[in-house]
Short mmCIF file of C-alpha atoms in Angstrom, two decimals:
data_model
loop_
_atom_site.label_atom_id
_atom_site.label_comp_id
_atom_site.label_asym_id
_atom_site.label_seq_id
_atom_site.Cartn_x
_atom_site.Cartn_y
_atom_site.Cartn_z
CA MET A 1 87.70 86.55 -67.15
CA THR A 2 89.77 86.73 -70.45
CA ASP A 3 93.68 86.04 -70.43
CA ASN A 4 95.51 87.97 -72.86
CA PRO A 5 98.70 86.69 -73.30
CA SER A 6 99.66 89.25 -75.88
CA LYS A 7 100.39 91.75 -73.72
CA GLY A 8 103.40 90.17 -72.71
CA PHE A 9 104.70 88.88 -75.79
CA SER A 10 104.51 92.42 -77.35
CA PHE A 11 106.98 94.02 -74.54
CA ILE A 12 109.64 91.13 -75.65
CA GLU A 13 108.85 91.74 -79.02
CA ILE A 14 109.66 95.25 -78.58
CA LEU A 15 112.84 94.78 -77.03
CA ILE A 16 113.88 92.05 -80.11
CA VAL A 17 112.84 94.51 -82.42
CA ILE A 18 114.93 97.76 -80.79
CA ALA A 19 118.14 94.67 -80.71
CA ILE A 20 117.87 94.37 -83.98
CA LEU A 21 117.90 98.03 -84.58
CA MET A 22 120.91 98.84 -82.69
CA VAL A 23 122.73 96.04 -84.42
CA GLY A 24 122.16 97.64 -87.51
CA LEU A 25 122.83 100.74 -86.50
CA VAL A 26 126.11 99.79 -84.96
CA SER A 27 126.77 97.93 -88.27
CA LEU A 28 126.21 100.40 -90.49
CA GLY A 29 128.30 102.76 -88.27
CA GLN A 30 131.25 100.40 -88.27
CA LEU A 31 130.38 100.05 -92.09
CA SER A 32 130.64 103.95 -92.65
CA SER A 33 134.02 103.90 -90.15
CA ASN A 34 135.47 101.40 -92.60
CA MET A 35 134.26 103.10 -95.88
CA LEU A 36 135.59 106.37 -94.74
CA LYS A 37 138.73 104.81 -93.78
CA GLY A 38 139.23 103.25 -97.38
CA LEU A 39 138.49 106.68 -99.21
CA ARG A 40 141.46 108.30 -96.85
CA ASN A 41 144.10 105.59 -97.79
CA ASP A 42 143.20 105.69 -101.49
CA GLU A 43 143.43 109.47 -101.38
CA LEU A 44 146.68 108.90 -99.64
CA PHE A 45 148.37 106.60 -102.12
CA GLN A 46 147.05 108.87 -104.66
CA ARG A 47 148.73 111.58 -103.10
CA ALA A 48 152.23 109.29 -102.64
CA SER A 49 152.29 108.12 -106.53
CA TYR A 50 152.48 111.94 -107.47
CA VAL A 51 155.36 112.46 -104.83
CA ALA A 52 156.68 109.65 -106.49
CA GLN A 53 156.56 110.54 -109.99
CA GLU A 54 157.68 114.09 -109.02
CA GLY A 55 160.70 112.60 -108.07
CA ILE A 56 161.17 110.21 -110.82
CA GLU A 57 161.12 113.57 -112.84
CA ALA A 58 162.95 115.53 -110.86
CA VAL A 59 166.34 112.75 -111.10
CA ARG A 60 165.47 112.96 -115.11
CA LEU A 61 166.17 116.91 -114.72
CA ALA A 62 169.10 116.39 -112.67
CA ARG A 63 170.31 113.61 -115.39
CA ASP A 64 169.58 115.95 -118.12
CA GLU A 65 171.65 118.82 -116.37
CA SER A 66 174.52 117.24 -115.92
CA TRP A 67 174.53 113.30 -115.61
CA VAL A 68 178.24 113.48 -114.40
CA ASN A 69 177.71 115.93 -111.67
CA ASN A 70 173.95 114.83 -110.49
CA ILE A 71 173.98 111.27 -111.16
CA LEU A 72 177.31 109.66 -112.04
CA ASN A 73 178.82 109.95 -108.64
CA LYS A 74 175.62 108.94 -106.69
CA ALA A 75 176.44 106.06 -104.41
CA GLN A 76 175.12 102.71 -104.49
CA GLY A 77 172.72 101.89 -101.75
CA THR A 78 172.56 105.41 -99.79
CA ASP A 79 169.35 107.16 -99.19
CA TYR A 80 169.20 110.28 -101.02
CA PHE A 81 166.66 113.14 -101.18
CA LEU A 82 165.35 115.89 -103.16
CA SER A 83 165.35 119.26 -102.33
CA PHE A 84 163.96 121.97 -104.81
CA ALA A 85 166.08 124.99 -104.95
CA GLY A 86 165.11 127.95 -106.81
CA THR A 87 164.99 126.76 -110.22
CA GLU A 88 166.08 123.30 -109.97
CA TRP A 89 166.34 120.33 -108.36
CA ASP A 90 169.33 119.03 -105.99
CA ILE A 91 170.02 115.35 -104.58
CA ILE A 92 170.86 115.58 -100.89
CA THR A 93 171.71 112.82 -98.50
CA VAL A 94 170.37 115.25 -95.55
CA ASP A 95 166.61 114.46 -95.18
CA PRO A 96 164.75 117.92 -95.56
CA GLY A 97 161.44 116.31 -93.93
CA LEU A 98 158.51 115.32 -94.56
CA ILE A 99 156.76 116.48 -98.19
CA GLU A 100 153.19 118.04 -97.47
CA GLY A 101 153.72 117.22 -93.64
CA THR A 102 152.83 113.49 -94.59
CA PHE A 103 155.41 111.91 -96.92
CA LYS A 104 159.03 110.62 -97.04
CA ARG A 105 160.51 110.14 -100.06
CA VAL A 106 163.72 108.29 -100.85
CA VAL A 107 166.07 108.16 -103.82
CA ARG A 108 168.19 105.29 -104.55
CA PHE A 109 171.03 104.67 -107.30
CA ASP A 110 172.27 101.04 -108.28
CA ASP A 111 174.67 100.48 -110.69
CA VAL A 112 173.41 98.27 -113.50
CA TYR A 113 175.72 95.32 -114.97
CA ARG A 114 174.96 93.94 -118.43
CA ASP A 115 174.85 90.27 -119.86
CA LEU A 116 176.72 89.38 -122.99
CA LEU A 117 173.94 90.32 -125.13
CA ASP A 118 173.77 93.65 -123.56
CA ASN A 119 170.46 93.29 -121.48
CA ILE A 120 170.35 94.08 -117.77
CA ALA A 121 171.46 91.31 -116.14
CA PRO A 122 169.37 90.68 -112.34
CA SER A 123 173.08 89.77 -111.37
CA GLY A 124 176.37 89.26 -112.38
CA GLY A 125 177.53 90.60 -115.97
CA THR A 126 179.75 93.85 -116.95
CA LEU A 127 179.06 97.11 -115.24
CA ASP A 128 177.23 99.86 -117.56
CA ALA A 129 178.90 103.01 -116.21
CA SER A 130 176.75 104.81 -118.44
CA THR A 131 173.73 103.34 -116.69
CA LYS A 132 172.11 103.90 -113.30
CA ARG A 133 169.13 102.04 -111.83
CA VAL A 134 166.67 104.76 -109.90
CA LYS A 135 164.74 103.84 -106.99
CA VAL A 136 162.38 106.15 -105.99
CA THR A 137 160.07 105.16 -102.34
CA VAL A 138 157.41 107.17 -100.77
CA SER A 139 156.07 106.25 -97.35
CA TRP A 140 153.78 108.06 -94.74
CA GLY A 141 152.55 107.02 -91.54
#
């Protein structure tokens, strides 16, 4: 009578191989999911960059049209929004809603101060009435 101990081990070995394969497949699934999320975030970031750049260009166009009417009178620390009205951009205080159904763009104007050497000063100095600092922020959720 011959004992064949390898029959008992083959079943355990098969279970171990299946477990290893399952762990590998789950890991690949997680990796794929994380890569897709990363690609989606990269795409959103790139689109948000375009929306921000568009905001900067819109403020430049408004400045070039009329510094006094479009930029000089903007209050410091106030949230402004951009609205395209026919052929030109308007800088408004009413939120027009999401851009492309995803992005919110906020424009802020700040006063600029200059030091004794006429350089922009981080704080203090003399108010430069002919200069404004513009900050365009784009967010999405």
